[in-house]
Amino acid sequence: MRGVFLLFLTFSLSYGESFITKEEYAAGLYHNPRGVGCHLCHGEAGEGKMVAQYRDNGEKKVFAGPAIRKLSFKDFYEKLNDRILGMPRYYLTDTEIQTLYYYLHREEFKRAAAPQPPKTK
């Protein structure tokens, strides 16, 4: 029994990184970072989304999550760490913030990483 456990442990540690793909992890983090998914306020692709309409002293108002897809990484990082009215406090690690940014820009990252044809003279 002990040998089976050690074999299982060795197997799981050696293949632990391939349990889920980077894209799956990024999507899971975007849809449920700490209970309230980013997509609920910022849309599936970070395009922004209206969350609610309400009246305040007879004036119609809108509560919306702004577009976050076109933010630079620096602005994205700062906004996630600022106290913004209506924004949940997630206490994300730097790696999680990088992963969320990757999720919003994954197609651009894939294009940039794709091999380019050699330039002709």
PDB file of C-alpha atoms in Angstrom:
ATOM      1  CA  MET A   1       0.000   0.000   0.000  1.00  0.00           C
ATOM      2  CA  ARG A   2       2.815   2.359   0.888  1.00  0.00           C
ATOM      3  CA  GLY A   3       4.444   1.715  -2.495  1.00  0.00           C
ATOM      4  CA  VAL A   4       1.212   2.575  -4.328  1.00  0.00           C
ATOM      5  CA  PHE A   5       0.983   5.856  -2.385  1.00  0.00           C
ATOM      6  CA  LEU A   6       4.592   6.763  -3.227  1.00  0.00           C
ATOM      7  CA  LEU A   7       4.033   5.888  -6.886  1.00  0.00           C
ATOM      8  CA  PHE A   8       0.870   8.011  -6.973  1.00  0.00           C
ATOM      9  CA  LEU A   9       2.646  10.906  -5.247  1.00  0.00           C
ATOM     10  CA  THR A  10       5.567  10.753  -7.685  1.00  0.00           C
ATOM     11  CA  PHE A  11       3.188  10.589 -10.650  1.00  0.00           C
ATOM     12  CA  SER A  12       1.052  13.493  -9.441  1.00  0.00           C
ATOM     13  CA  LEU A  13       4.051  15.719  -8.725  1.00  0.00           C
ATOM     14  CA  SER A  14       5.670  15.051 -12.075  1.00  0.00           C
ATOM     15  CA  TYR A  15       2.507  15.824 -14.008  1.00  0.00           C
ATOM     16  CA  GLY A  16       1.038  18.483 -11.698  1.00  0.00           C
ATOM     17  CA  GLU A  17       1.684  21.364 -14.082  1.00  0.00           C
ATOM     18  CA  SER A  18      -0.400  19.832 -16.847  1.00  0.00           C
ATOM     19  CA  PHE A  19      -3.503  19.429 -14.687  1.00  0.00           C
ATOM     20  CA  ILE A  20      -5.145  22.448 -16.336  1.00  0.00           C
ATOM     21  CA  THR A  21      -3.928  24.666 -19.129  1.00  0.00           C
ATOM     22  CA  LYS A  22      -2.943  28.294 -18.681  1.00  0.00           C
ATOM     23  CA  GLU A  23      -6.094  29.306 -20.596  1.00  0.00           C
ATOM     24  CA  GLU A  24      -8.336  27.223 -18.314  1.00  0.00           C
ATOM     25  CA  TYR A  25      -6.726  28.696 -15.199  1.00  0.00           C
ATOM     26  CA  ALA A  26      -7.023  32.231 -16.584  1.00  0.00           C
ATOM     27  CA  ALA A  27     -10.700  31.740 -17.505  1.00  0.00           C
ATOM     28  CA  GLY A  28     -11.481  30.271 -14.079  1.00  0.00           C
ATOM     29  CA  LEU A  29      -9.765  33.160 -12.345  1.00  0.00           C
ATOM     30  CA  TYR A  30     -11.607  35.753 -14.482  1.00  0.00           C
ATOM     31  CA  HIS A  31     -14.972  34.096 -13.861  1.00  0.00           C
ATOM     32  CA  ASN A  32     -14.477  33.487 -10.141  1.00  0.00           C
ATOM     33  CA  PRO A  33     -11.441  35.169  -8.566  1.00  0.00           C
ATOM     34  CA  ARG A  34     -12.826  35.339  -5.027  1.00  0.00           C
ATOM     35  CA  GLY A  35     -16.547  34.660  -5.321  1.00  0.00           C
ATOM     36  CA  VAL A  36     -17.606  37.501  -7.670  1.00  0.00           C
ATOM     37  CA  GLY A  37     -16.460  37.080 -11.249  1.00  0.00           C
ATOM     38  CA  CYS A  38     -14.944  39.943 -13.227  1.00  0.00           C
ATOM     39  CA  HIS A  39     -17.257  39.097 -16.142  1.00  0.00           C
ATOM     40  CA  LEU A  40     -20.335  40.125 -14.146  1.00  0.00           C
ATOM     41  CA  CYS A  41     -19.334  43.804 -14.230  1.00  0.00           C
ATOM     42  CA  HIS A  42     -16.720  44.043 -16.965  1.00  0.00           C
ATOM     43  CA  GLY A  43     -18.218  41.652 -19.552  1.00  0.00           C
ATOM     44  CA  GLU A  44     -16.935  38.398 -21.018  1.00  0.00           C
ATOM     45  CA  ALA A  45     -14.085  40.095 -22.881  1.00  0.00           C
ATOM     46  CA  GLY A  46     -13.480  43.063 -20.574  1.00  0.00           C
ATOM     47  CA  GLU A  47     -15.555  45.347 -22.790  1.00  0.00           C
ATOM     48  CA  GLY A  48     -17.520  46.862 -19.887  1.00  0.00           C
ATOM     49  CA  LYS A  49     -21.076  46.139 -18.849  1.00  0.00           C
ATOM     50  CA  MET A  50     -24.071  47.834 -17.299  1.00  0.00           C
ATOM     51  CA  VAL A  51     -24.791  46.247 -13.937  1.00  0.00           C
ATOM     52  CA  ALA A  52     -27.845  48.174 -12.758  1.00  0.00           C
ATOM     53  CA  GLN A  53     -30.049  51.202 -13.353  1.00  0.00           C
ATOM     54  CA  TYR A  54     -31.569  53.107 -10.477  1.00  0.00           C
ATOM     55  CA  ARG A  55     -33.093  56.439  -9.505  1.00  0.00           C
ATOM     56  CA  ASP A  56     -31.480  58.805  -7.044  1.00  0.00           C
ATOM     57  CA  ASN A  57     -33.677  61.791  -6.060  1.00  0.00           C
ATOM     58  CA  GLY A  58     -35.646  61.267  -9.267  1.00  0.00           C
ATOM     59  CA  GLU A  59     -32.532  61.219 -11.448  1.00  0.00           C
ATOM     60  CA  LYS A  60     -31.900  58.088 -13.500  1.00  0.00           C
ATOM     61  CA  LYS A  61     -28.428  56.683 -12.839  1.00  0.00           C
ATOM     62  CA  VAL A  62     -26.450  53.740 -14.129  1.00  0.00           C
ATOM     63  CA  PHE A  63     -23.965  51.566 -12.281  1.00  0.00           C
ATOM     64  CA  ALA A  64     -21.584  49.986 -14.777  1.00  0.00           C
ATOM     65  CA  GLY A  65     -18.277  48.209 -14.817  1.00  0.00           C
ATOM     66  CA  PRO A  66     -15.902  50.058 -17.136  1.00  0.00           C
ATOM     67  CA  ALA A  67     -14.061  48.503 -20.044  1.00  0.00           C
ATOM     68  CA  ILE A  68     -10.778  47.007 -18.843  1.00  0.00           C
ATOM     69  CA  ARG A  69      -9.546  45.267 -21.979  1.00  0.00           C
ATOM     70  CA  LYS A  70      -7.614  48.231 -23.372  1.00  0.00           C
ATOM     71  CA  LEU A  71      -5.861  49.206 -20.154  1.00  0.00           C
ATOM     72  CA  SER A  72      -2.094  48.977 -20.089  1.00  0.00           C
ATOM     73  CA  PHE A  73      -0.746  46.405 -17.655  1.00  0.00           C
ATOM     74  CA  LYS A  74       0.436  49.199 -15.343  1.00  0.00           C
ATOM     75  CA  ASP A  75      -3.057  50.783 -15.211  1.00  0.00           C
ATOM     76  CA  PHE A  76      -4.716  47.368 -14.875  1.00  0.00           C
ATOM     77  CA  TYR A  77      -2.443  46.481 -11.951  1.00  0.00           C
ATOM     78  CA  GLU A  78      -2.978  49.835 -10.212  1.00  0.00           C
ATOM     79  CA  LYS A  79      -6.762  49.728 -10.578  1.00  0.00           C
ATOM     80  CA  LEU A  80      -6.934  46.226  -9.136  1.00  0.00           C
ATOM     81  CA  ASN A  81      -5.034  47.442  -6.093  1.00  0.00           C
ATOM     82  CA  ASP A  82      -6.886  50.772  -5.628  1.00  0.00           C
ATOM     83  CA  ARG A  83     -10.020  51.212  -3.565  1.00  0.00           C
ATOM     84  CA  ILE A  84     -12.661  51.907  -6.221  1.00  0.00           C
ATOM     85  CA  LEU A  85     -16.294  52.405  -5.207  1.00  0.00           C
ATOM     86  CA  GLY A  86     -18.258  49.280  -6.140  1.00  0.00           C
ATOM     87  CA  MET A  87     -15.177  47.198  -6.923  1.00  0.00           C
ATOM     88  CA  PRO A  88     -14.741  44.138  -4.697  1.00  0.00           C
ATOM     89  CA  ARG A  89     -11.446  43.855  -2.864  1.00  0.00           C
ATOM     90  CA  TYR A  90      -9.843  40.640  -4.135  1.00  0.00           C
ATOM     91  CA  TYR A  91      -6.342  40.686  -2.595  1.00  0.00           C
ATOM     92  CA  LEU A  92      -4.884  39.089  -5.712  1.00  0.00           C
ATOM     93  CA  THR A  93      -1.271  38.027  -5.969  1.00  0.00           C
ATOM     94  CA  ASP A  94       0.943  39.518  -8.660  1.00  0.00           C
ATOM     95  CA  THR A  95       0.784  36.198 -10.528  1.00  0.00           C
ATOM     96  CA  GLU A  96      -3.030  36.230 -10.430  1.00  0.00           C
ATOM     97  CA  ILE A  97      -3.102  39.805 -11.755  1.00  0.00           C
ATOM     98  CA  GLN A  98      -0.744  38.816 -14.584  1.00  0.00           C
ATOM     99  CA  THR A  99      -2.991  35.826 -15.331  1.00  0.00           C
ATOM    100  CA  LEU A 100      -6.107  38.017 -15.479  1.00  0.00           C
ATOM    101  CA  TYR A 101      -4.324  40.413 -17.830  1.00  0.00           C
ATOM    102  CA  TYR A 102      -3.263  37.440 -19.950  1.00  0.00           C
ATOM    103  CA  TYR A 103      -6.910  36.279 -20.093  1.00  0.00           C
ATOM    104  CA  LEU A 104      -8.024  39.633 -21.493  1.00  0.00           C
ATOM    105  CA  HIS A 105      -5.165  39.719 -24.036  1.00  0.00           C
ATOM    106  CA  ARG A 106      -4.618  36.012 -24.722  1.00  0.00           C
ATOM    107  CA  GLU A 107      -5.189  36.278 -28.491  1.00  0.00           C
ATOM    108  CA  GLU A 108      -2.620  39.070 -28.740  1.00  0.00           C
ATOM    109  CA  PHE A 109      -0.126  37.036 -26.704  1.00  0.00           C
ATOM    110  CA  LYS A 110      -0.684  34.002 -28.927  1.00  0.00           C
ATOM    111  CA  ARG A 111      -0.166  36.044 -32.106  1.00  0.00           C
ATOM    112  CA  ALA A 112       3.013  37.574 -30.709  1.00  0.00           C
ATOM    113  CA  ALA A 113       4.359  34.130 -29.733  1.00  0.00           C
ATOM    114  CA  ALA A 114       3.523  32.506 -33.074  1.00  0.00           C
ATOM    115  CA  PRO A 115       6.496  31.904 -35.352  1.00  0.00           C
ATOM    116  CA  GLN A 116       6.838  34.637 -37.939  1.00  0.00           C
ATOM    117  CA  PRO A 117       7.794  33.865 -41.549  1.00  0.00           C
ATOM    118  CA  PRO A 118      11.338  34.904 -42.384  1.00  0.00           C
ATOM    119  CA  LYS A 119      11.680  38.335 -43.949  1.00  0.00           C
ATOM    120  CA  THR A 120      12.699  38.356 -47.571  1.00  0.00           C
ATOM    121  CA  LYS A 121      15.396  40.689 -48.780  1.00  0.00           C
TER     122      LYS A 121
END
